[in-house]
Amino acid sequence: MSDTRPAPVDVIRSATERTGTTGGLARALDKVFPRHASFLWGEIALYCFVVLLASGTYLALFFDASQAPTTYDGPYGPLQGVEVSHAYASVMRLSFEVRAGLVIRQIHHWAALLFVASIVLHMMRVFFTGAFRKPREINWVLGCTLLLLGLAMGFTGYSLPDDSLSGTGLRIADSVVLSIPVAGEWVSSLLFGGSWPSTIIVSRLFPIHVFVLPLALLGLIGGHLALVWRQKHTQFDGPGRTEDNVVGERVWPGFAMKSIGMLSLTAGTLAALGGFAQINPIWLYGPYDPAASSADAQPDWYIGWLEGALRLMPPLEIRAFGYTVPNPFFPGVLLPGLMFGALYGVPWIERRFTQDHRVHHLLDRPRDAPVRTAIGVAALSVVGVLLLAGAQDVIADTLSVPLATVRRLLQIGLLLVPAASGWFTFRLARSLARRDDPSVVEIRRGDSGGYAERPEASSR
Amino acid sequence: MNDRRGALFGFGLSAVGSVGFVIAYWTDAGSRWLGAALSAALLGFGVGLISWSKAIDDGDAVEQRHSLAADDAEVDALSASLSRTSELTDRRSLLAAVGAAVVALGAMIVVPLRSLGPRPKGIGATPWRAGRRLVTSDGRPVDPGRVGADGLLTVYPEGAQQDGNGAVIVVRLPVEQLSRRTIDGGAVDGIVAYSKICTHAGCAVGLFQADSRRPDVIHRLLCPCHQSEFDPADGARPVAGPATRSLAQLPLTVDADGNLVATDGFDRPVGPASWTWP
């Protein structure tokens, strides 16, 4: 070939003739992303969201958000002739009669579970490495909001089929709303269109789930990514890595290929789960009936800690001046309010104690900040104990231990486990950090009787 | 070279998976085949891309960071633009006016939310009235003889079976176990009736923990959602779990036909409490 010009030149020229710019694409393609595996969680969360949008759009084409009664006459025998809502019937039709409907429905549900899980893991990475520090406080706040929106997405989504499990979940949600001081009764009435049982809640949750929340998520994810792009990624310390550079792979072609590859792997994993792992079989739960709640009914995992908090709360309510603050207020409103308040405040709370106003692009290892790491582990263990409590009846049943014993142990555990795990983590992190500290030299007495530095300690 | 082969394998698997998906869809082969084929198509594509990117990987690149902060001149320019307020002759009163207008706009915008629901009333109200018979889900009245020991019967107000708050549980207990107030609350031969709607979070109280081998053990009603327990022999007062309030008792008698009937409605609303509850 005699033509020595790179192939795309003509295309680029023709594009710039029309837009007047190369769009900064050259710089974008040269951008460098770090390679560390812990950075994948945010990407996976994003790709779960992509799968959610695609699969959810398909589901929405078949869903009927009406709670008007109809008689089920589909192919699922045990429910034939049973009065169900149109919403429930449409999900049944999607699961049994629409070809590929069930697999896409199950992919959607699994994607929701993994979406929240990967957000949580991503936040753990950011927290334990101190990536939330200046200049990334805004992105921490956006991330906390994305977690909240993810929870809201999950709850509004699994409430749509109007089955026994989701109806019971909504009933509990209503009791939490009712428990809000002063405004609770009004908020409940406006939300559910009157007092329980609601006949329109599904038709209200539907536009929230498919329009309002996805739009908010899209906007905030856009802002989140734009800030990452602008601020560039953090990176762990290492040879050649400083506060002033980013070492890793260029966007084009390596990172782009790997990232699209991750999208494919995420979607492929979700497809396998959707095909082989049954989830939310609403035909086994049956339609919602306010007079029936079944035992070992579990919400999706990311709501389980709230369910656990409701279960462990001692029987306490406040009655004064003719008004009442009912029991669910404390575990259902106050506790999550405090927890999310603390989560949002992380960058500012830490700064208050460290007085560290510097810009950080190099990450801490968890051992480098023992107090932060200990607090993080303690906070996670709170959620862990609450999550276990969300299954206390199943635990009692499986282990043949009286329920009262399990509840009491979990209540004690809720106080002790965070303290113990925090203390243990602090000690562990500090000793690991000391081991790595080059200024600490271990002297040992050798076999010959002389003293020597331990070689591996001194070589660090 | 290995990565090259991985890429070839991945893209090949992907193509096979995609074809497989179409075949599985066409033949209505079911969720497992669809999931397996879709998964192969996507996982294969991912493996292909990632292997390929590894095959052409030429090591780390380095990009320099630049300070995010704008320089002083830019900051000053923006600050000057923002404080270009000389045309506001009376800044204070105008600011107050625009503030008031914004607040009014905000208040105006939320007002239509009022249409979403009625003024809250009748929370926990039920159709139970004096003389209303207890019927089972198939609409049949309840002969006291049908209420066995160690069992739990769910009944509804006759003519209003669909009401979301009306469900009632009926149990039979040894008369000598019943407390004074439970008997006064309207028990018939050891048969007592309580609202089925849990006072904690509104789930249906379902399980009746009873041990027929040990009749001395107190039977308890258990809510499956948060495991509150209630003592049916003593006005269904809460004895374990998060519930703070008793299940409301439905006063019973037997009518001329020998069926269970309510002598009155509940003396309070049923279900979870809220702010204005005493």
XYZ file of C-alpha atoms in Angstrom:
738
model
C 0.000 0.000 0.000
C 1.323 3.425 -0.870
C -1.176 5.338 1.280
C 0.678 6.208 4.494
C -2.061 8.204 6.193
C -3.810 6.494 9.121
C -7.192 5.244 7.972
C -9.625 7.327 10.081
C -8.218 10.705 9.055
C -10.888 11.309 6.442
C -13.672 10.466 8.852
C -12.252 12.708 11.551
C -11.803 15.572 9.102
C -15.322 15.200 7.847
C -16.644 15.228 11.426
C -14.679 18.319 12.416
C -15.892 20.136 9.330
C -19.393 19.780 10.759
C -18.855 20.143 14.507
C -15.807 22.384 14.600
C -14.098 20.188 17.171
C -12.528 16.815 17.797
C -14.533 16.795 21.013
C -11.428 16.294 23.127
C -11.588 12.701 21.994
C -7.846 12.401 21.580
C -7.262 13.297 25.204
C -10.133 11.060 26.319
C -8.717 8.038 24.513
C -5.338 8.613 26.169
C -6.810 8.834 29.652
C -5.289 6.368 32.108
C -7.252 4.117 34.440
C -5.627 2.200 37.305
C -5.772 -1.566 37.091
C -6.507 -2.607 40.697
C -9.222 -5.292 40.917
C -11.039 -3.574 43.806
C -11.903 -0.792 41.349
C -14.208 -3.165 39.484
C -17.164 -2.979 41.896
C -18.283 0.448 40.753
C -18.079 -0.713 37.154
C -20.091 -3.840 37.944
C -22.738 -1.724 39.682
C -22.957 0.419 36.553
C -23.305 -2.642 34.339
C -25.964 -4.152 36.579
C -27.828 -0.882 36.055
C -27.456 -1.248 32.285
C -28.895 -4.780 32.510
C -31.691 -3.465 34.753
C -32.647 -0.794 32.214
C -32.677 -3.253 29.315
C -34.493 -6.101 31.083
C -36.843 -3.729 32.908
C -37.936 -2.071 29.673
C -38.872 -5.494 28.330
C -40.845 -6.349 31.497
C -42.672 -3.011 31.439
C -44.075 -3.893 28.001
C -46.027 -6.721 29.609
C -46.830 -5.448 33.098
C -50.312 -4.229 33.967
C -50.202 -1.926 36.998
C -53.826 -2.384 38.036
C -55.085 -3.829 41.295
C -58.595 -4.370 39.930
C -59.651 -7.970 40.525
C -59.705 -10.637 37.855
C -59.895 -14.413 37.867
C -56.682 -16.265 37.101
C -57.195 -18.632 34.168
C -53.614 -19.259 33.008
C -51.695 -22.506 32.752
C -50.571 -22.635 36.407
C -53.037 -25.165 37.822
C -53.052 -24.464 41.572
C -54.206 -20.869 41.058
C -56.814 -21.443 38.360
C -60.089 -19.834 39.371
C -58.489 -17.799 42.150
C -59.287 -14.089 42.307
C -56.100 -12.091 41.756
C -55.261 -8.526 40.722
C -54.482 -7.638 37.118
C -50.939 -6.796 38.243
C -50.457 -10.282 39.672
C -52.090 -11.911 36.642
C -49.831 -10.000 34.249
C -46.687 -11.133 36.084
C -48.028 -14.689 36.009
C -48.621 -14.377 32.271
C -45.118 -12.988 31.834
C -43.679 -15.907 33.803
C -45.650 -18.754 32.233
C -46.914 -17.655 28.838
C -44.568 -15.014 27.422
C -41.676 -16.784 25.750
C -38.382 -15.730 27.429
C -40.491 -13.729 29.901
C -39.486 -15.731 32.960
C -35.765 -15.718 32.225
C -35.765 -11.947 31.677
C -37.840 -11.403 34.817
C -35.388 -13.471 36.834
C -32.398 -11.708 35.253
C -34.001 -8.395 36.269
C -34.453 -9.521 39.866
C -30.937 -10.953 40.146
C -29.531 -7.778 38.591
C -31.299 -5.744 41.288
C -29.803 -7.882 44.059
C -26.316 -7.604 42.545
C -26.730 -3.905 41.782
C -27.142 -3.043 45.446
C -24.485 -5.580 46.477
C -21.883 -4.125 44.142
C -22.746 -0.575 45.257
C -22.133 -1.668 48.852
C -18.830 -3.375 47.957
C -17.775 -0.327 45.944
C -18.548 1.922 48.928
C -16.560 -0.389 51.182
C -13.567 -0.054 48.840
C -13.934 3.720 48.840
C -14.375 3.888 52.616
C -11.600 1.548 53.713
C -9.036 3.134 51.384
C -9.976 6.709 52.248
C -10.931 7.499 48.657
C -13.727 9.766 49.941
C -11.223 12.357 51.149
C -10.648 15.716 49.470
C -11.323 16.316 46.587
C -13.895 13.504 46.342
C -16.443 14.446 49.053
C -19.105 15.397 46.516
C -18.837 12.021 44.839
C -19.186 10.295 48.195
C -22.462 12.161 48.734
C -23.643 11.288 45.224
C -22.712 7.658 45.929
C -24.691 7.576 49.205
C -27.687 8.939 47.298
C -27.218 6.300 44.607
C -27.325 3.639 47.331
C -30.552 5.115 48.715
C -32.071 5.255 45.236
C -30.939 1.665 44.626
C -32.777 0.557 47.785
C -35.866 2.494 46.703
C -35.649 0.941 43.230
C -35.446 -2.533 44.731
C -38.330 -2.029 47.141
C -40.662 -0.381 44.640
C -39.760 -3.074 42.091
C -40.468 -6.133 44.156
C -43.670 -4.553 45.453
C -45.164 -4.426 41.953
C -46.320 -8.059 41.416
C -48.935 -7.681 44.208
C -48.150 -11.116 45.612
C -48.404 -12.194 49.239
C -44.776 -11.370 50.030
C -44.747 -7.918 48.467
C -48.148 -7.007 49.922
C -46.915 -7.913 53.379
C -43.799 -5.803 52.755
C -45.944 -2.823 51.794
C -48.101 -3.362 54.882
C -44.989 -3.199 57.071
C -43.797 -0.128 55.152
C -47.167 1.506 55.869
C -46.789 0.794 59.599
C -43.368 2.467 59.505
C -44.811 5.476 57.661
C -47.695 5.638 60.161
C -45.183 5.722 63.022
C -43.660 9.038 61.893
C -44.520 11.660 64.533
C -47.117 14.302 63.573
C -47.118 13.694 59.798
C -47.285 9.885 59.639
C -51.027 9.503 59.183
C -51.151 12.146 56.464
C -48.140 10.746 54.620
C -49.646 7.257 54.767
C -53.004 8.449 53.481
C -51.434 10.404 50.600
C -49.039 7.601 49.688
C -51.582 4.790 49.748
C -54.605 6.851 48.735
C -56.399 6.221 52.032
C -56.040 3.729 54.838
C -54.846 0.153 54.405
C -55.450 -1.956 52.385
C -54.627 0.191 49.393
C -56.157 -0.528 46.006
C -53.967 1.881 44.051
C -50.476 1.577 45.521
C -49.189 -0.622 42.658
C -50.339 1.864 40.028
C -48.480 4.581 41.974
C -45.296 2.629 42.502
C -45.106 1.733 38.816
C -44.307 5.222 37.415
C -42.002 5.816 40.378
C -40.152 2.587 39.627
C -39.933 2.900 35.843
C -39.657 6.675 35.412
C -38.883 8.805 38.456
C -36.218 6.679 40.121
C -34.435 5.546 36.908
C -34.285 9.173 35.752
C -32.802 10.232 39.083
C -30.343 7.333 38.961
C -29.306 8.172 35.405
C -28.707 11.800 36.295
C -26.728 11.043 39.417
C -24.708 8.259 37.757
C -23.853 10.746 35.021
C -22.677 13.260 37.599
C -20.799 10.563 39.536
C -18.907 9.421 36.429
C -18.273 12.959 35.209
C -16.604 13.760 38.518
C -14.511 10.575 38.387
C -13.479 11.509 34.867
C -12.600 15.064 35.870
C -10.828 14.218 39.118
C -9.206 11.066 37.732
C -9.087 7.845 39.696
C -7.297 7.379 42.962
C -4.557 4.745 43.056
C -2.668 2.683 45.569
C 0.915 3.633 46.364
C 3.592 1.765 44.429
C 6.675 2.140 42.239
C 6.323 5.174 40.010
C 2.976 6.180 41.504
C 2.702 9.565 43.152
C 0.073 12.080 44.213
C 0.678 13.799 40.880
C 0.138 11.002 38.388
C -2.091 8.071 37.467
C -0.474 4.815 36.409
C -2.436 2.197 34.556
C -4.044 1.421 31.259
C -5.073 3.878 28.560
C -8.780 4.105 27.736
C -8.200 3.132 24.122
C -8.017 0.329 23.349
C -7.094 -1.637 26.491
C -9.388 -0.212 29.165
C -12.357 0.186 26.841
C -12.080 -3.435 25.722
C -11.733 -4.683 29.282
C -14.641 -2.560 30.446
C -16.990 -3.656 27.680
C -15.745 -7.157 28.465
C -16.802 -6.604 32.090
C -20.244 -5.484 30.903
C -20.519 -8.739 28.963
C -19.293 -10.841 31.885
C -21.709 -9.130 34.283
C -24.633 -9.586 31.922
C -23.575 -13.183 31.188
C -23.411 -14.032 34.883
C -26.835 -12.492 35.429
C -28.179 -14.468 32.459
C -26.903 -17.705 34.006
C -28.517 -16.794 37.341
C -31.739 -15.836 35.580
C -31.808 -19.133 33.735
C -30.864 -21.494 36.526
C -31.555 -19.849 39.894
C -35.257 -19.375 40.568
C -36.065 -16.109 42.277
C -39.269 -14.531 43.556
C -41.618 -17.358 42.447
C -44.819 -15.390 43.040
C -46.968 -18.391 42.090
C -45.752 -20.129 45.252
C -46.523 -17.061 47.388
C -49.989 -16.519 45.941
C -51.811 -13.182 45.599
C -51.800 -10.731 48.505
C -54.353 -11.359 51.217
C -54.294 -9.039 54.251
C -55.539 -11.922 56.404
C -52.574 -14.177 55.592
C -48.863 -13.758 56.220
C -46.636 -16.768 55.907
C -43.764 -17.816 58.139
C -40.139 -17.391 57.060
C -41.130 -14.680 54.621
C -37.910 -12.835 53.837
C -37.508 -9.537 52.005
C -34.708 -9.044 49.481
C -31.342 -8.974 51.236
C -30.817 -5.220 51.140
C -34.075 -4.668 53.077
C -33.310 -7.562 55.459
C -31.360 -5.408 57.920
C -34.371 -3.096 58.360
C -36.629 -6.107 58.894
C -34.090 -7.363 61.448
C -34.087 -4.010 63.245
C -37.902 -4.135 63.502
C -37.610 -7.619 65.004
C -34.902 -6.871 67.581
C -36.466 -3.643 68.861
C -37.625 -4.083 72.469
C -41.355 -3.479 73.047
C -41.140 0.250 73.612
C -43.324 3.123 72.535
C -43.741 6.684 73.727
C -47.155 7.903 74.855
C -47.365 11.498 76.057
C -49.872 14.354 75.972
C -52.399 12.185 74.167
C -50.018 11.363 71.325
C -48.033 8.253 70.488
C -44.690 7.488 68.934
C -45.207 3.828 68.014
C -42.555 1.156 68.201
C -41.667 0.894 64.468
C -40.513 4.527 64.490
C -37.305 3.691 66.342
C -36.001 0.809 64.198
C -37.799 1.851 60.991
C -37.223 5.617 60.823
C -34.798 6.754 63.523
C -32.165 4.023 63.098
C -31.868 4.160 59.291
C -31.966 7.961 59.533
C -29.013 7.976 61.904
C -27.134 5.354 59.886
C -27.511 7.181 56.590
C -26.786 10.488 58.309
C -23.491 9.058 59.547
C -22.762 7.550 56.128
C -23.308 10.861 54.330
C -21.187 12.646 56.909
C -18.161 10.334 56.652
C -15.779 12.781 54.884
C -16.594 15.625 57.297
C -16.695 13.480 60.430
C -13.263 12.074 59.655
C -11.850 15.517 58.870
C -13.114 16.813 62.198
C -10.916 14.323 63.969
C -7.893 14.177 61.670
C -7.870 17.896 60.745
C -6.587 16.661 57.392
C -7.459 19.236 54.732
C -4.979 18.033 52.132
C -5.839 16.641 48.721
C -5.417 12.851 48.490
C -5.026 10.868 45.296
C -2.973 8.029 46.785
C -5.070 5.539 48.719
C -4.593 4.277 52.242
C -4.403 0.596 52.798
C -6.944 -0.300 55.490
C -4.108 -0.904 57.972
C -2.793 2.632 57.420
C -5.862 4.096 59.139
C -6.676 1.662 61.973
C -9.359 3.830 63.583
C -11.238 4.357 60.325
C -10.959 0.673 59.479
C -12.164 -0.336 62.945
C -15.157 2.003 62.756
C -16.030 0.693 59.304
C -15.893 -2.920 60.415
C -17.957 -2.140 63.520
C -20.596 -0.360 61.430
C -20.733 -3.228 58.949
C -21.112 -5.693 61.809
C -24.162 -3.730 63.018
C -25.732 -4.250 59.611
C -24.574 -7.885 59.663
C -26.251 -8.641 63.009
C -29.436 -6.879 61.856
C -29.367 -8.895 58.637
C -29.107 -12.107 60.686
C -32.014 -10.904 62.816
C -34.014 -10.550 59.604
C -33.791 -14.352 59.483
C -34.063 -15.062 63.220
C -37.098 -17.313 62.780
C -35.304 -19.348 60.116
C -32.208 -19.592 62.333
C -34.267 -20.718 65.331
C -36.070 -23.240 63.173
C -32.946 -24.599 61.477
C -30.957 -24.937 64.715
C -33.975 -26.033 66.808
C -33.245 -23.280 69.316
C -36.127 -21.405 70.956
C -36.897 -18.178 69.143
C -36.652 -16.160 72.369
C -33.064 -17.361 72.821
C -32.071 -16.414 69.285
C -33.671 -12.988 69.685
C -31.943 -12.328 72.992
C -28.569 -13.479 71.646
C -28.950 -11.204 68.628
C -29.970 -8.274 70.841
C -26.865 -8.798 72.970
C -24.837 -9.366 69.811
C -26.012 -6.061 68.395
C -24.311 -4.354 71.334
C -21.250 -6.576 71.722
C -20.268 -7.638 68.186
C -19.573 -4.123 66.857
C -17.493 -3.277 69.920
C -15.563 -6.556 69.761
C -15.050 -6.549 66.001
C -14.036 -2.890 66.066
C -11.513 -3.487 68.827
C -10.115 -6.600 67.145
C -9.863 -4.829 63.771
C -8.059 -1.908 65.358
C -5.486 -4.197 66.969
C -5.016 -6.205 63.805
C -4.645 -3.134 61.583
C -2.180 -1.537 63.973
C -0.014 -4.635 64.244
C -0.021 -5.095 60.462
C 0.985 -1.472 60.035
C 3.768 -1.856 62.579
C 5.085 -4.906 60.830
C 5.376 -2.847 57.652
C 6.960 0.152 59.355
C 10.640 0.332 58.266
C 11.561 2.292 61.378
C 10.574 -0.634 63.588
C 13.403 -3.153 63.676
C 13.052 -6.490 65.338
C 16.206 -7.730 67.084
C 16.524 -11.432 67.714
C 19.015 -13.527 69.518
C 20.413 -16.065 67.061
C 21.490 -19.653 67.613
C 25.110 -18.619 68.006
C 24.217 -16.391 70.909
C 24.679 -13.082 69.098
C 21.942 -10.510 68.368
C 20.831 -9.700 64.859
C 18.063 -7.896 63.083
C 15.514 -10.202 61.636
C 16.432 -10.150 57.986
C 12.934 -9.861 56.560
C 12.077 -7.060 58.980
C 15.173 -5.032 58.124
C 14.881 -5.540 54.403
C 11.526 -3.776 54.187
C -0.334 -16.242 22.264
C -2.464 -17.822 24.948
C -4.536 -14.668 25.188
C -5.004 -14.782 21.426
C -6.364 -18.275 21.677
C -8.575 -17.197 24.596
C -9.995 -14.421 22.455
C -10.726 -16.789 19.582
C -12.388 -19.224 21.975
C -14.440 -16.459 23.598
C -15.782 -14.949 20.390
C -16.481 -18.430 19.033
C -18.402 -19.391 22.161
C -20.293 -16.131 21.954
C -21.425 -16.751 18.377
C -22.485 -20.301 19.233
C -24.383 -18.997 22.285
C -26.220 -16.381 20.250
C -27.295 -18.955 17.680
C -28.256 -21.268 20.540
C -30.411 -18.544 22.087
C -32.339 -18.034 18.871
C -32.871 -21.803 18.554
C -33.930 -22.062 22.203
C -36.352 -19.187 21.720
C -37.736 -20.621 18.473
C -38.296 -24.056 19.948
C -39.637 -22.665 23.240
C -36.994 -24.664 25.098
C -37.602 -22.960 28.449
C -35.760 -20.680 30.864
C -32.765 -22.935 31.478
C -31.785 -23.246 27.825
C -32.453 -19.562 27.215
C -30.363 -18.607 30.248
C -27.548 -20.986 29.334
C -27.365 -19.787 25.725
C -27.619 -16.091 26.619
C -24.996 -16.576 29.289
C -22.627 -18.312 26.845
C -23.147 -15.560 24.285
C -22.348 -12.805 26.792
C -19.642 -14.520 28.851
C -17.926 -15.617 25.634
C -17.961 -12.069 24.303
C -16.511 -10.780 27.581
C -13.780 -13.425 27.648
C -12.978 -12.628 24.020
C -12.628 -8.886 24.590
C -10.648 -9.176 27.787
C -8.297 -11.808 26.328
C -7.773 -9.682 23.245
C -7.010 -6.621 25.351
C -4.440 -8.659 27.269
C -2.862 -9.863 24.059
C -2.191 -6.290 22.953
C -1.347 -4.933 26.419
C 1.964 -3.080 26.266
C 2.309 -2.270 29.953
C 1.468 0.682 32.170
C 0.965 4.186 30.891
C 1.420 7.267 33.067
C -0.771 10.339 33.023
C 0.037 13.480 34.969
C -2.534 15.029 37.276
C -3.206 18.718 37.250
C -4.551 20.724 40.116
C -8.332 20.857 39.947
C -8.490 24.333 41.423
C -8.859 27.182 38.949
C -6.187 29.877 39.091
C -6.748 33.089 41.033
C -7.584 35.159 37.960
C -10.413 32.803 36.989
C -11.766 32.750 40.542
C -11.670 36.536 40.718
C -13.396 36.851 37.358
C -16.242 34.568 38.388
C -16.542 36.278 41.738
C -16.738 39.646 40.009
C -19.418 38.362 37.638
C -21.459 36.973 40.493
C -21.314 40.163 42.503
C -22.415 42.335 39.585
C -25.301 43.728 41.569
C -24.982 47.465 41.097
C -28.256 47.550 39.174
C -30.106 46.330 42.256
C -30.846 49.642 43.905
C -32.473 48.214 46.993
C -30.875 44.808 47.320
C -32.282 43.916 50.702
C -35.959 44.346 50.002
C -35.595 42.790 46.546
C -33.845 39.761 48.023
C -36.598 39.438 50.588
C -39.186 39.721 47.843
C -37.562 37.116 45.609
C -37.108 34.849 48.627
C -40.773 35.140 49.502
C -41.744 34.483 45.887
C -39.559 31.346 45.753
C -41.029 30.045 48.998
C -44.531 30.727 47.693
C -43.728 28.959 44.418
C -42.402 25.956 46.299
C -45.459 25.810 48.536
C -47.745 26.163 45.546
C -46.098 23.315 43.684
C -46.598 20.768 46.486
C -50.232 21.675 47.127
C -51.654 19.366 44.411
C -50.105 16.424 46.286
C -53.091 16.874 48.589
C -55.192 15.171 45.902
C -53.336 11.916 46.413
C -55.408 10.812 49.365
C -58.219 11.700 51.750
C -57.843 13.259 55.188
C -56.610 10.389 57.338
C -59.477 8.844 59.222
C -60.771 5.421 59.949
C -57.290 3.924 60.267
C -57.841 0.466 61.700
C -61.650 0.689 61.562
C -63.429 -2.620 60.995
C -66.926 -3.685 59.895
C -67.553 -5.521 63.186
C -70.825 -4.470 64.849
C -73.175 -5.968 67.425
C -75.021 -8.931 65.904
C -72.624 -9.530 62.992
C -71.965 -13.208 62.558
C -68.519 -14.769 62.274
C -68.060 -16.631 58.991
C -65.199 -18.629 57.533
C -63.566 -17.766 54.197
C -66.221 -19.792 52.354
C -68.971 -17.756 54.040
C -70.239 -20.406 56.470
C -71.175 -19.403 60.045
C -69.151 -20.878 62.886
C -70.594 -23.528 65.177
C -68.647 -23.360 68.491
C -68.220 -27.119 68.215
C -66.050 -26.607 65.140
C -63.488 -24.679 67.138
C -61.135 -27.375 68.352
C -58.516 -27.118 71.073
C -54.978 -26.420 69.900
C -56.279 -24.993 66.657
C -56.738 -21.588 65.140
C -59.614 -20.543 62.958
C -59.563 -17.413 60.791
C -62.980 -15.834 60.442
C -64.415 -12.720 58.806
C -67.334 -10.359 59.418
C -70.349 -11.717 57.539
C -71.154 -9.597 54.499
C -67.761 -7.869 54.591
C -65.352 -10.756 54.167
C -63.116 -8.749 51.834
C -62.419 -5.996 54.368
C -58.687 -5.701 54.923
C -58.929 -5.132 58.667
C -61.797 -7.471 59.519
C -59.980 -10.799 59.851
C -60.309 -12.354 63.304
C -58.696 -15.393 64.884
C -60.779 -17.705 67.031
C -59.167 -20.135 69.459
C -60.444 -22.432 72.176
C -58.605 -22.546 75.502
C -59.253 -24.367 78.787
C -61.726 -22.078 80.594
C -59.714 -22.172 83.823
C -56.730 -20.646 81.998
C -58.635 -17.526 80.927
C -58.022 -14.353 82.896
C -60.946 -12.414 84.381
C -60.758 -9.609 81.823
C -60.622 -12.096 78.961
C -63.853 -13.709 80.134
C -65.418 -10.277 80.670
C -64.216 -9.286 77.188
C -66.634 -11.781 75.669
C -65.455 -15.409 75.748
C -67.842 -18.301 75.095
C -66.983 -21.643 76.704
C -63.266 -20.916 76.452
C -63.608 -19.656 72.891
C -61.998 -16.246 72.407
C -61.708 -14.045 69.325
C -59.032 -11.441 68.580
C -58.204 -9.180 65.672
C -55.796 -10.968 63.353
C -54.017 -7.751 62.382
C -50.804 -7.406 64.384
C -50.593 -4.248 66.482
C -46.902 -3.937 65.638
C -46.647 -3.703 61.838
C -49.992 -4.951 60.590
C -49.111 -8.472 59.441
C -51.622 -11.279 59.895
C -51.002 -13.016 63.231
C -51.028 -16.605 62.222
C -49.315 -19.229 64.213
C -50.857 -20.670 67.311
C -48.086 -22.159 69.379
C -49.709 -24.982 71.275
C -48.417 -28.224 72.669
C -51.145 -30.825 73.027
C -48.887 -33.030 75.147
C -48.455 -30.262 77.687
C -51.806 -28.532 78.197
C -50.360 -26.551 81.112
C -48.071 -24.660 78.737
C -49.505 -21.291 77.827
C -50.619 -21.143 74.205
C -49.374 -18.178 72.298
C -50.333 -16.354 69.158
C -47.309 -15.553 67.028
C -46.912 -12.995 64.265
C -44.759 -14.471 61.492
C -43.300 -11.134 60.379
C -41.458 -9.918 63.472
C -42.246 -12.712 65.918
C -44.321 -10.762 68.418
C -46.136 -13.159 70.738
C -49.507 -12.626 72.375
C -51.161 -14.464 75.261
C -54.701 -15.404 74.182
C -55.605 -16.440 77.720
C -55.009 -12.902 78.974
C -56.542 -10.467 76.506
C -53.884 -11.224 73.864
C -51.435 -8.980 75.672
C -47.961 -8.916 74.095
C -45.558 -11.216 75.925
C -42.541 -11.286 73.603
C -41.170 -9.456 70.576
C -41.557 -5.822 69.565
C -45.349 -5.446 69.899
C -46.471 -3.049 72.632
C -50.248 -3.360 72.402
C -52.740 -6.187 72.835
C -54.708 -7.554 69.912
C -58.238 -6.148 70.219
C -60.733 -8.709 71.566
C -64.028 -9.303 69.776
C -66.837 -9.941 72.287
C -68.706 -13.140 71.396
C -71.946 -14.877 72.109
C -73.948 -17.676 70.512
C -77.057 -16.723 68.541
C -80.399 -18.547 68.327
C -79.087 -20.800 65.528
C -76.131 -21.855 67.665
C -73.518 -19.882 65.721
C -70.869 -17.459 66.962
C -71.849 -13.802 66.678
C -70.252 -10.541 67.832
C -72.024 -8.719 70.646
C -70.250 -5.483 69.749
C -67.475 -4.101 67.536
C -63.886 -3.783 68.701
C -63.392 -1.236 71.467
C -60.459 0.349 69.542
C -58.901 0.419 66.082
C -56.939 -2.627 64.964
C -53.462 -2.817 63.445
C -50.365 -0.643 63.885
C -50.542 2.519 65.986
C -49.889 6.068 64.833
C -49.393 9.585 66.194
C -52.954 10.409 67.261
C -53.599 7.077 68.965
C -53.996 7.354 72.718
